JSON list of C-alpha atoms in Angstrom, two decimals:
[
{"chain": "A", "resi": 876, "resn": "UNK", "atom": "CA", "xyz": [-0.36, -0.14, 0.00]},
{"chain": "A", "resi": 877, "resn": "UNK", "atom": "CA", "xyz": [2.82, 2.61, 0.62]},
{"chain": "A", "resi": 878, "resn": "UNK", "atom": "CA", "xyz": [4.58, 2.00, -2.51]},
{"chain": "A", "resi": 879, "resn": "UNK", "atom": "CA", "xyz": [0.70, 4.08, -3.88]},
{"chain": "A", "resi": 880, "resn": "UNK", "atom": "CA", "xyz": [1.38, 6.95, -1.69]},
{"chain": "A", "resi": 881, "resn": "UNK", "atom": "CA", "xyz": [5.29, 7.37, -2.66]},
{"chain": "A", "resi": 882, "resn": "UNK", "atom": "CA", "xyz": [4.21, 7.35, -6.24]},
{"chain": "A", "resi": 883, "resn": "UNK", "atom": "CA", "xyz": [2.02, 10.37, -5.44]},
{"chain": "A", "resi": 884, "resn": "UNK", "atom": "CA", "xyz": [3.60, 12.39, -3.11]},
{"chain": "A", "resi": 885, "resn": "UNK", "atom": "CA", "xyz": [7.30, 13.23, -3.96]},
{"chain": "A", "resi": 886, "resn": "UNK", "atom": "CA", "xyz": [10.06, 12.70, -1.29]},
{"chain": "A", "resi": 887, "resn": "UNK", "atom": "CA", "xyz": [7.86, 10.26, 0.37]},
{"chain": "A", "resi": 888, "resn": "UNK", "atom": "CA", "xyz": [10.42, 7.43, -0.44]},
{"chain": "A", "resi": 889, "resn": "UNK", "atom": "CA", "xyz": [12.55, 9.31, 1.57]},
{"chain": "A", "resi": 890, "resn": "UNK", "atom": "CA", "xyz": [11.07, 8.34, 4.50]},
{"chain": "A", "resi": 891, "resn": "UNK", "atom": "CA", "xyz": [9.80, 4.99, 3.62]},
{"chain": "A", "resi": 892, "resn": "UNK", "atom": "CA", "xyz": [12.46, 3.89, 1.73]},
{"chain": "A", "resi": 893, "resn": "UNK", "atom": "CA", "xyz": [10.03, 2.14, -1.02]},
{"chain": "A", "resi": 894, "resn": "UNK", "atom": "CA", "xyz": [11.32, 3.74, -4.63]},
{"chain": "A", "resi": 895, "resn": "UNK", "atom": "CA", "xyz": [8.90, 5.97, -6.11]},
{"chain": "A", "resi": 896, "resn": "UNK", "atom": "CA", "xyz": [7.03, 4.55, -8.93]},
{"chain": "A", "resi": 897, "resn": "UNK", "atom": "CA", "xyz": [6.69, 0.95, -7.80]},
{"chain": "A", "resi": 898, "resn": "UNK", "atom": "CA", "xyz": [3.24, 1.29, -7.70]},
{"chain": "A", "resi": 899, "resn": "UNK", "atom": "CA", "xyz": [0.79, 0.38, -11.44]},
{"chain": "A", "resi": 900, "resn": "UNK", "atom": "CA", "xyz": [-2.40, 2.34, -9.38]},
{"chain": "A", "resi": 901, "resn": "UNK", "atom": "CA", "xyz": [-4.60, 4.17, -11.49]},
{"chain": "A", "resi": 902, "resn": "UNK", "atom": "CA", "xyz": [-7.49, 6.50, -10.12]},
{"chain": "A", "resi": 903, "resn": "UNK", "atom": "CA", "xyz": [-10.38, 4.99, -12.68]},
{"chain": "A", "resi": 904, "resn": "UNK", "atom": "CA", "xyz": [-12.58, 4.04, -10.10]},
{"chain": "A", "resi": 905, "resn": "UNK", "atom": "CA", "xyz": [-14.89, 5.09, -7.13]},
{"chain": "A", "resi": 906, "resn": "UNK", "atom": "CA", "xyz": [-13.06, 2.37, -5.16]},
{"chain": "A", "resi": 907, "resn": "UNK", "atom": "CA", "xyz": [-9.70, 3.57, -6.32]},
{"chain": "A", "resi": 908, "resn": "UNK", "atom": "CA", "xyz": [-11.03, 6.95, -4.98]},
{"chain": "A", "resi": 909, "resn": "UNK", "atom": "CA", "xyz": [-11.83, 5.15, -1.88]},
{"chain": "A", "resi": 910, "resn": "UNK", "atom": "CA", "xyz": [-8.55, 3.06, -1.44]},
{"chain": "A", "resi": 911, "resn": "UNK", "atom": "CA", "xyz": [-6.36, 6.14, -1.61]},
{"chain": "A", "resi": 912, "resn": "UNK", "atom": "CA", "xyz": [-8.67, 8.30, 0.90]},
{"chain": "A", "resi": 913, "resn": "UNK", "atom": "CA", "xyz": [-8.73, 5.22, 3.51]},
{"chain": "A", "resi": 914, "resn": "UNK", "atom": "CA", "xyz": [-4.34, 5.24, 2.14]},
{"chain": "A", "resi": 915, "resn": "UNK", "atom": "CA", "xyz": [-4.01, 8.60, 3.51]},
{"chain": "A", "resi": 916, "resn": "UNK", "atom": "CA", "xyz": [-6.24, 8.64, 6.43]},
{"chain": "A", "resi": 917, "resn": "UNK", "atom": "CA", "xyz": [-3.34, 6.10, 7.69]},
{"chain": "A", "resi": 918, "resn": "UNK", "atom": "CA", "xyz": [-0.75, 8.07, 7.14]},
{"chain": "A", "resi": 919, "resn": "UNK", "atom": "CA", "xyz": [-1.97, 11.16, 8.85]},
{"chain": "A", "resi": 920, "resn": "UNK", "atom": "CA", "xyz": [-2.96, 8.36, 11.79]},
{"chain": "A", "resi": 921, "resn": "UNK", "atom": "CA", "xyz": [0.56, 7.46, 11.68]},
{"chain": "A", "resi": 922, "resn": "UNK", "atom": "CA", "xyz": [2.63, 10.88, 11.29]},
{"chain": "A", "resi": 923, "resn": "UNK", "atom": "CA", "xyz": [-0.20, 12.71, 14.05]},
{"chain": "A", "resi": 924, "resn": "UNK", "atom": "CA", "xyz": [0.09, 11.78, 17.34]},
{"chain": "A", "resi": 925, "resn": "UNK", "atom": "CA", "xyz": [-1.22, 13.58, 20.57]},
{"chain": "A", "resi": 926, "resn": "UNK", "atom": "CA", "xyz": [2.56, 13.73, 21.26]},
{"chain": "A", "resi": 927, "resn": "UNK", "atom": "CA", "xyz": [3.23, 15.57, 17.75]},
{"chain": "A", "resi": 928, "resn": "UNK", "atom": "CA", "xyz": [-0.12, 17.20, 15.92]},
{"chain": "A", "resi": 929, "resn": "UNK", "atom": "CA", "xyz": [-0.07, 17.80, 12.55]},
{"chain": "A", "resi": 930, "resn": "UNK", "atom": "CA", "xyz": [-1.30, 20.79, 10.32]},
{"chain": "A", "resi": 931, "resn": "UNK", "atom": "CA", "xyz": [-2.56, 20.47, 6.67]},
{"chain": "A", "resi": 932, "resn": "UNK", "atom": "CA", "xyz": [-3.39, 22.70, 4.24]},
{"chain": "A", "resi": 933, "resn": "UNK", "atom": "CA", "xyz": [-5.54, 22.80, 1.81]},
{"chain": "A", "resi": 934, "resn": "UNK", "atom": "CA", "xyz": [-5.04, 26.05, -0.40]},
{"chain": "A", "resi": 935, "resn": "UNK", "atom": "CA", "xyz": [-6.91, 27.31, -3.38]},
{"chain": "A", "resi": 936, "resn": "UNK", "atom": "CA", "xyz": [-10.13, 24.76, -2.58]},
{"chain": "A", "resi": 937, "resn": "UNK", "atom": "CA", "xyz": [-12.12, 27.49, -4.62]},
{"chain": "A", "resi": 938, "resn": "UNK", "atom": "CA", "xyz": [-10.00, 25.27, -7.74]},
{"chain": "A", "resi": 939, "resn": "UNK", "atom": "CA", "xyz": [-10.64, 21.47, -5.56]},
{"chain": "A", "resi": 940, "resn": "UNK", "atom": "CA", "xyz": [-12.41, 18.94, -7.28]},
{"chain": "A", "resi": 941, "resn": "UNK", "atom": "CA", "xyz": [-14.69, 16.10, -6.11]},
{"chain": "A", "resi": 942, "resn": "UNK", "atom": "CA", "xyz": [-11.52, 13.92, -5.37]},
{"chain": "A", "resi": 943, "resn": "UNK", "atom": "CA", "xyz": [-9.73, 16.65, -3.38]},
{"chain": "A", "resi": 944, "resn": "UNK", "atom": "CA", "xyz": [-13.26, 17.47, -1.44]},
{"chain": "A", "resi": 945, "resn": "UNK", "atom": "CA", "xyz": [-14.04, 13.94, -0.35]},
{"chain": "A", "resi": 946, "resn": "UNK", "atom": "CA", "xyz": [-10.55, 13.35, 0.95]},
{"chain": "A", "resi": 947, "resn": "UNK", "atom": "CA", "xyz": [-10.99, 16.91, 2.72]},
{"chain": "A", "resi": 948, "resn": "UNK", "atom": "CA", "xyz": [-14.29, 15.71, 4.02]},
{"chain": "A", "resi": 949, "resn": "UNK", "atom": "CA", "xyz": [-12.82, 11.89, 4.71]},
{"chain": "A", "resi": 950, "resn": "UNK", "atom": "CA", "xyz": [-9.34, 13.45, 7.27]},
{"chain": "A", "resi": 951, "resn": "UNK", "atom": "CA", "xyz": [-12.28, 16.12, 8.97]},
{"chain": "A", "resi": 952, "resn": "UNK", "atom": "CA", "xyz": [-14.72, 13.88, 9.78]},
{"chain": "A", "resi": 953, "resn": "UNK", "atom": "CA", "xyz": [-12.56, 11.31, 11.00]},
{"chain": "A", "resi": 954, "resn": "UNK", "atom": "CA", "xyz": [-12.44, 10.98, 14.46]},
{"chain": "A", "resi": 955, "resn": "UNK", "atom": "CA", "xyz": [-9.31, 8.97, 14.61]},
{"chain": "A", "resi": 956, "resn": "UNK", "atom": "CA", "xyz": [-7.11, 11.94, 12.98]},
{"chain": "A", "resi": 957, "resn": "UNK", "atom": "CA", "xyz": [-7.67, 14.27, 16.32]},
{"chain": "A", "resi": 958, "resn": "UNK", "atom": "CA", "xyz": [-4.44, 15.65, 16.55]},
{"chain": "A", "resi": 959, "resn": "UNK", "atom": "CA", "xyz": [-4.81, 16.32, 12.96]},
{"chain": "A", "resi": 960, "resn": "UNK", "atom": "CA", "xyz": [-5.50, 20.47, 12.31]},
{"chain": "A", "resi": 961, "resn": "UNK", "atom": "CA", "xyz": [-6.80, 21.18, 8.96]},
{"chain": "A", "resi": 962, "resn": "UNK", "atom": "CA", "xyz": [-6.26, 24.62, 7.45]},
{"chain": "A", "resi": 963, "resn": "UNK", "atom": "CA", "xyz": [-8.88, 24.84, 4.30]},
{"chain": "A", "resi": 964, "resn": "UNK", "atom": "CA", "xyz": [-8.27, 28.11, 2.64]},
{"chain": "A", "resi": 965, "resn": "UNK", "atom": "CA", "xyz": [-10.49, 29.55, -0.15]},
{"chain": "A", "resi": 966, "resn": "UNK", "atom": "CA", "xyz": [-11.11, 32.91, -2.03]},
{"chain": "A", "resi": 967, "resn": "UNK", "atom": "CA", "xyz": [-14.81, 33.13, -0.66]},
{"chain": "A", "resi": 968, "resn": "UNK", "atom": "CA", "xyz": [-15.85, 36.10, -3.79]},
{"chain": "A", "resi": 969, "resn": "UNK", "atom": "CA", "xyz": [-15.43, 32.72, -6.11]},
{"chain": "A", "resi": 970, "resn": "UNK", "atom": "CA", "xyz": [-17.48, 30.58, -4.04]},
{"chain": "A", "resi": 971, "resn": "UNK", "atom": "CA", "xyz": [-21.00, 31.37, -5.21]},
{"chain": "A", "resi": 972, "resn": "UNK", "atom": "CA", "xyz": [-23.73, 28.67, -3.32]},
{"chain": "A", "resi": 973, "resn": "UNK", "atom": "CA", "xyz": [-24.29, 25.20, -5.34]},
{"chain": "A", "resi": 974, "resn": "UNK", "atom": "CA", "xyz": [-20.78, 25.24, -5.72]},
{"chain": "A", "resi": 975, "resn": "UNK", "atom": "CA", "xyz": [-19.10, 21.88, -4.35]},
{"chain": "A", "resi": 976, "resn": "UNK", "atom": "CA", "xyz": [-17.55, 23.39, -1.86]},
{"chain": "A", "resi": 977, "resn": "UNK", "atom": "CA", "xyz": [-20.49, 25.66, -0.31]},
{"chain": "A", "resi": 978, "resn": "UNK", "atom": "CA", "xyz": [-21.91, 22.19, -0.44]},
{"chain": "A", "resi": 979, "resn": "UNK", "atom": "CA", "xyz": [-19.45, 20.50, 1.14]},
{"chain": "A", "resi": 980, "resn": "UNK", "atom": "CA", "xyz": [-18.97, 23.08, 4.31]},
{"chain": "A", "resi": 981, "resn": "UNK", "atom": "CA", "xyz": [-22.96, 23.40, 4.47]},
{"chain": "A", "resi": 982, "resn": "UNK", "atom": "CA", "xyz": [-22.38, 19.30, 5.02]},
{"chain": "A", "resi": 983, "resn": "UNK", "atom": "CA", "xyz": [-20.10, 19.76, 7.62]},
{"chain": "A", "resi": 984, "resn": "UNK", "atom": "CA", "xyz": [-22.59, 22.22, 9.08]},
{"chain": "A", "resi": 985, "resn": "UNK", "atom": "CA", "xyz": [-24.29, 20.01, 10.05]},
{"chain": "A", "resi": 986, "resn": "UNK", "atom": "CA", "xyz": [-22.61, 16.91, 10.66]},
{"chain": "A", "resi": 987, "resn": "UNK", "atom": "CA", "xyz": [-20.38, 16.33, 14.01]},
{"chain": "A", "resi": 988, "resn": "UNK", "atom": "CA", "xyz": [-17.13, 17.90, 13.74]},
{"chain": "A", "resi": 989, "resn": "UNK", "atom": "CA", "xyz": [-15.35, 20.53, 14.45]},
{"chain": "A", "resi": 990, "resn": "UNK", "atom": "CA", "xyz": [-14.48, 22.94, 11.83]},
{"chain": "A", "resi": 991, "resn": "UNK", "atom": "CA", "xyz": [-14.82, 26.89, 12.82]},
{"chain": "A", "resi": 992, "resn": "UNK", "atom": "CA", "xyz": [-14.34, 30.01, 10.07]},
{"chain": "A", "resi": 993, "resn": "UNK", "atom": "CA", "xyz": [-11.71, 32.58, 9.79]},
{"chain": "A", "resi": 994, "resn": "UNK", "atom": "CA", "xyz": [-12.65, 35.63, 7.52]},
{"chain": "A", "resi": 995, "resn": "UNK", "atom": "CA", "xyz": [-9.57, 37.21, 7.08]},
{"chain": "A", "resi": 996, "resn": "UNK", "atom": "CA", "xyz": [-10.12, 40.80, 4.75]},
{"chain": "A", "resi": 997, "resn": "UNK", "atom": "CA", "xyz": [-7.96, 43.37, 2.95]},
{"chain": "A", "resi": 998, "resn": "UNK", "atom": "CA", "xyz": [-4.96, 45.31, 5.58]},
{"chain": "A", "resi": 999, "resn": "UNK", "atom": "CA", "xyz": [-5.35, 48.98, 6.23]},
{"chain": "A", "resi": 1000, "resn": "UNK", "atom": "CA", "xyz": [-3.19, 51.70, 4.77]},
{"chain": "A", "resi": 1001, "resn": "UNK", "atom": "CA", "xyz": [-0.99, 51.98, 8.55]},
{"chain": "A", "resi": 1002, "resn": "UNK", "atom": "CA", "xyz": [-0.82, 48.39, 8.29]},
{"chain": "A", "resi": 1003, "resn": "UNK", "atom": "CA", "xyz": [0.51, 48.39, 4.79]},
{"chain": "A", "resi": 1004, "resn": "UNK", "atom": "CA", "xyz": [3.39, 50.92, 5.30]},
{"chain": "A", "resi": 1005, "resn": "UNK", "atom": "CA", "xyz": [4.14, 48.83, 8.57]},
{"chain": "A", "resi": 1006, "resn": "UNK", "atom": "CA", "xyz": [4.86, 45.88, 6.01]},
{"chain": "A", "resi": 1007, "resn": "UNK", "atom": "CA", "xyz": [6.88, 47.81, 3.45]},
{"chain": "A", "resi": 1008, "resn": "UNK", "atom": "CA", "xyz": [8.86, 49.88, 6.35]},
{"chain": "A", "resi": 1009, "resn": "UNK", "atom": "CA", "xyz": [9.65, 46.24, 7.75]},
{"chain": "A", "resi": 1010, "resn": "UNK", "atom": "CA", "xyz": [10.28, 45.18, 4.30]},
{"chain": "A", "resi": 1011, "resn": "UNK", "atom": "CA", "xyz": [12.81, 47.67, 3.51]},
{"chain": "A", "resi": 1012, "resn": "UNK", "atom": "CA", "xyz": [13.69, 48.12, 6.52]},
{"chain": "A", "resi": 1013, "resn": "UNK", "atom": "CA", "xyz": [13.11, 51.51, 7.05]},
{"chain": "A", "resi": 1014, "resn": "UNK", "atom": "CA", "xyz": [11.70, 53.47, 9.14]},
{"chain": "A", "resi": 1015, "resn": "UNK", "atom": "CA", "xyz": [7.65, 54.37, 8.98]},
{"chain": "A", "resi": 1016, "resn": "UNK", "atom": "CA", "xyz": [8.15, 57.57, 8.30]},
{"chain": "A", "resi": 1017, "resn": "UNK", "atom": "CA", "xyz": [10.39, 57.65, 5.01]},
{"chain": "A", "resi": 1018, "resn": "UNK", "atom": "CA", "xyz": [8.44, 54.73, 3.44]},
{"chain": "A", "resi": 1019, "resn": "UNK", "atom": "CA", "xyz": [4.94, 57.18, 3.92]},
{"chain": "A", "resi": 1020, "resn": "UNK", "atom": "CA", "xyz": [4.93, 58.00, 0.10]},
{"chain": "A", "resi": 1021, "resn": "UNK", "atom": "CA", "xyz": [5.67, 54.53, -0.93]},
{"chain": "A", "resi": 1022, "resn": "UNK", "atom": "CA", "xyz": [3.74, 52.45, 1.39]},
{"chain": "A", "resi": 1023, "resn": "UNK", "atom": "CA", "xyz": [0.80, 55.06, 0.03]},
{"chain": "A", "resi": 1024, "resn": "UNK", "atom": "CA", "xyz": [1.17, 54.76, -3.32]},
{"chain": "A", "resi": 1025, "resn": "UNK", "atom": "CA", "xyz": [1.23, 50.10, -2.63]},
{"chain": "A", "resi": 1026, "resn": "UNK", "atom": "CA", "xyz": [-2.13, 50.63, -0.73]},
{"chain": "A", "resi": 1027, "resn": "UNK", "atom": "CA", "xyz": [-4.35, 52.48, -3.67]},
{"chain": "A", "resi": 1028, "resn": "UNK", "atom": "CA", "xyz": [-2.52, 49.96, -6.32]},
{"chain": "A", "resi": 1029, "resn": "UNK", "atom": "CA", "xyz": [-3.16, 46.79, -3.82]},
{"chain": "A", "resi": 1030, "resn": "UNK", "atom": "CA", "xyz": [-6.09, 48.16, -2.57]},
{"chain": "A", "resi": 1031, "resn": "UNK", "atom": "CA", "xyz": [-4.84, 46.27, 0.62]},
{"chain": "A", "resi": 1032, "resn": "UNK", "atom": "CA", "xyz": [-3.98, 43.17, -0.27]},
{"chain": "A", "resi": 1033, "resn": "UNK", "atom": "CA", "xyz": [-1.73, 41.20, 1.46]},
{"chain": "A", "resi": 1034, "resn": "UNK", "atom": "CA", "xyz": [-0.96, 39.17, -1.18]},
{"chain": "A", "resi": 1035, "resn": "UNK", "atom": "CA", "xyz": [-0.52, 41.76, -3.35]},
{"chain": "A", "resi": 1036, "resn": "UNK", "atom": "CA", "xyz": [1.14, 44.36, -1.37]},
{"chain": "A", "resi": 1037, "resn": "UNK", "atom": "CA", "xyz": [3.98, 42.09, -1.53]},
{"chain": "A", "resi": 1038, "resn": "UNK", "atom": "CA", "xyz": [3.79, 41.04, -5.18]},
{"chain": "A", "resi": 1039, "resn": "UNK", "atom": "CA", "xyz": [4.06, 44.80, -6.42]},
{"chain": "A", "resi": 1040, "resn": "UNK", "atom": "CA", "xyz": [6.55, 45.08, -3.98]},
{"chain": "A", "resi": 1041, "resn": "UNK", "atom": "CA", "xyz": [8.37, 42.33, -5.33]},
{"chain": "A", "resi": 1042, "resn": "UNK", "atom": "CA", "xyz": [7.53, 43.28, -8.99]},
{"chain": "A", "resi": 1043, "resn": "UNK", "atom": "CA", "xyz": [9.09, 47.17, -8.26]},
{"chain": "A", "resi": 1044, "resn": "UNK", "atom": "CA", "xyz": [12.28, 45.51, -7.30]},
{"chain": "A", "resi": 1045, "resn": "UNK", "atom": "CA", "xyz": [12.53, 42.75, -10.15]},
{"chain": "A", "resi": 1046, "resn": "UNK", "atom": "CA", "xyz": [12.21, 45.16, -12.62]},
{"chain": "A", "resi": 1047, "resn": "UNK", "atom": "CA", "xyz": [14.32, 47.81, -11.16]},
{"chain": "A", "resi": 1048, "resn": "UNK", "atom": "CA", "xyz": [12.00, 50.09, -9.72]},
{"chain": "A", "resi": 1049, "resn": "UNK", "atom": "CA", "xyz": [13.32, 49.27, -7.01]},
{"chain": "A", "resi": 1050, "resn": "UNK", "atom": "CA", "xyz": [16.46, 48.89, -5.66]},
{"chain": "A", "resi": 1051, "resn": "UNK", "atom": "CA", "xyz": [18.72, 49.46, -3.02]},
{"chain": "A", "resi": 1052, "resn": "UNK", "atom": "CA", "xyz": [21.85, 51.97, -2.54]},
{"chain": "A", "resi": 1053, "resn": "UNK", "atom": "CA", "xyz": [24.94, 50.27, -1.22]},
{"chain": "A", "resi": 1054, "resn": "UNK", "atom": "CA", "xyz": [26.00, 54.07, -1.32]},
{"chain": "A", "resi": 1055, "resn": "UNK", "atom": "CA", "xyz": [23.47, 55.15, 0.66]},
{"chain": "A", "resi": 1056, "resn": "UNK", "atom": "CA", "xyz": [22.58, 52.04, 2.29]},
{"chain": "A", "resi": 1057, "resn": "UNK", "atom": "CA", "xyz": [18.45, 53.18, 1.86]},
{"chain": "A", "resi": 1058, "resn": "UNK", "atom": "CA", "xyz": [16.26, 51.92, -0.81]}
]
């Protein structure tokens, strides 16, 4: 059974000693899906212990296929995986009523599964200023005009702030001077 997982999880063979690619497992049937869900559950159960809990992160769930959502449901509802914390991240503006993820969340809400929701929003202009200040290792009073531009361009989306600063550096619009030791 471990051969199936080493073929799907890069690097697992380093832990198990079982070489990658030694299984001819395919996900064609419902039984194959159920077997894979069972095997993933056993793997997580072997790793997650009360003495060393496990955090399992699934990002961009708004793009998840049905099998991934079924895998998520099985982990959340598995009472034997108690030392497991699952963080499921998704863009709620891309998930509408009837979306497979919305359907799953509805089912989990009425089940006995412990599910908590944490909504994050955009950051305010003062936080963008602090982020720019930290990123550039400069006093907040010296990055005011740049942080205002960054805030206007990104509307306070934390990911966009970081990407925008990176793009400024990549395009040579924001450079560090070795002479003045400033940006």
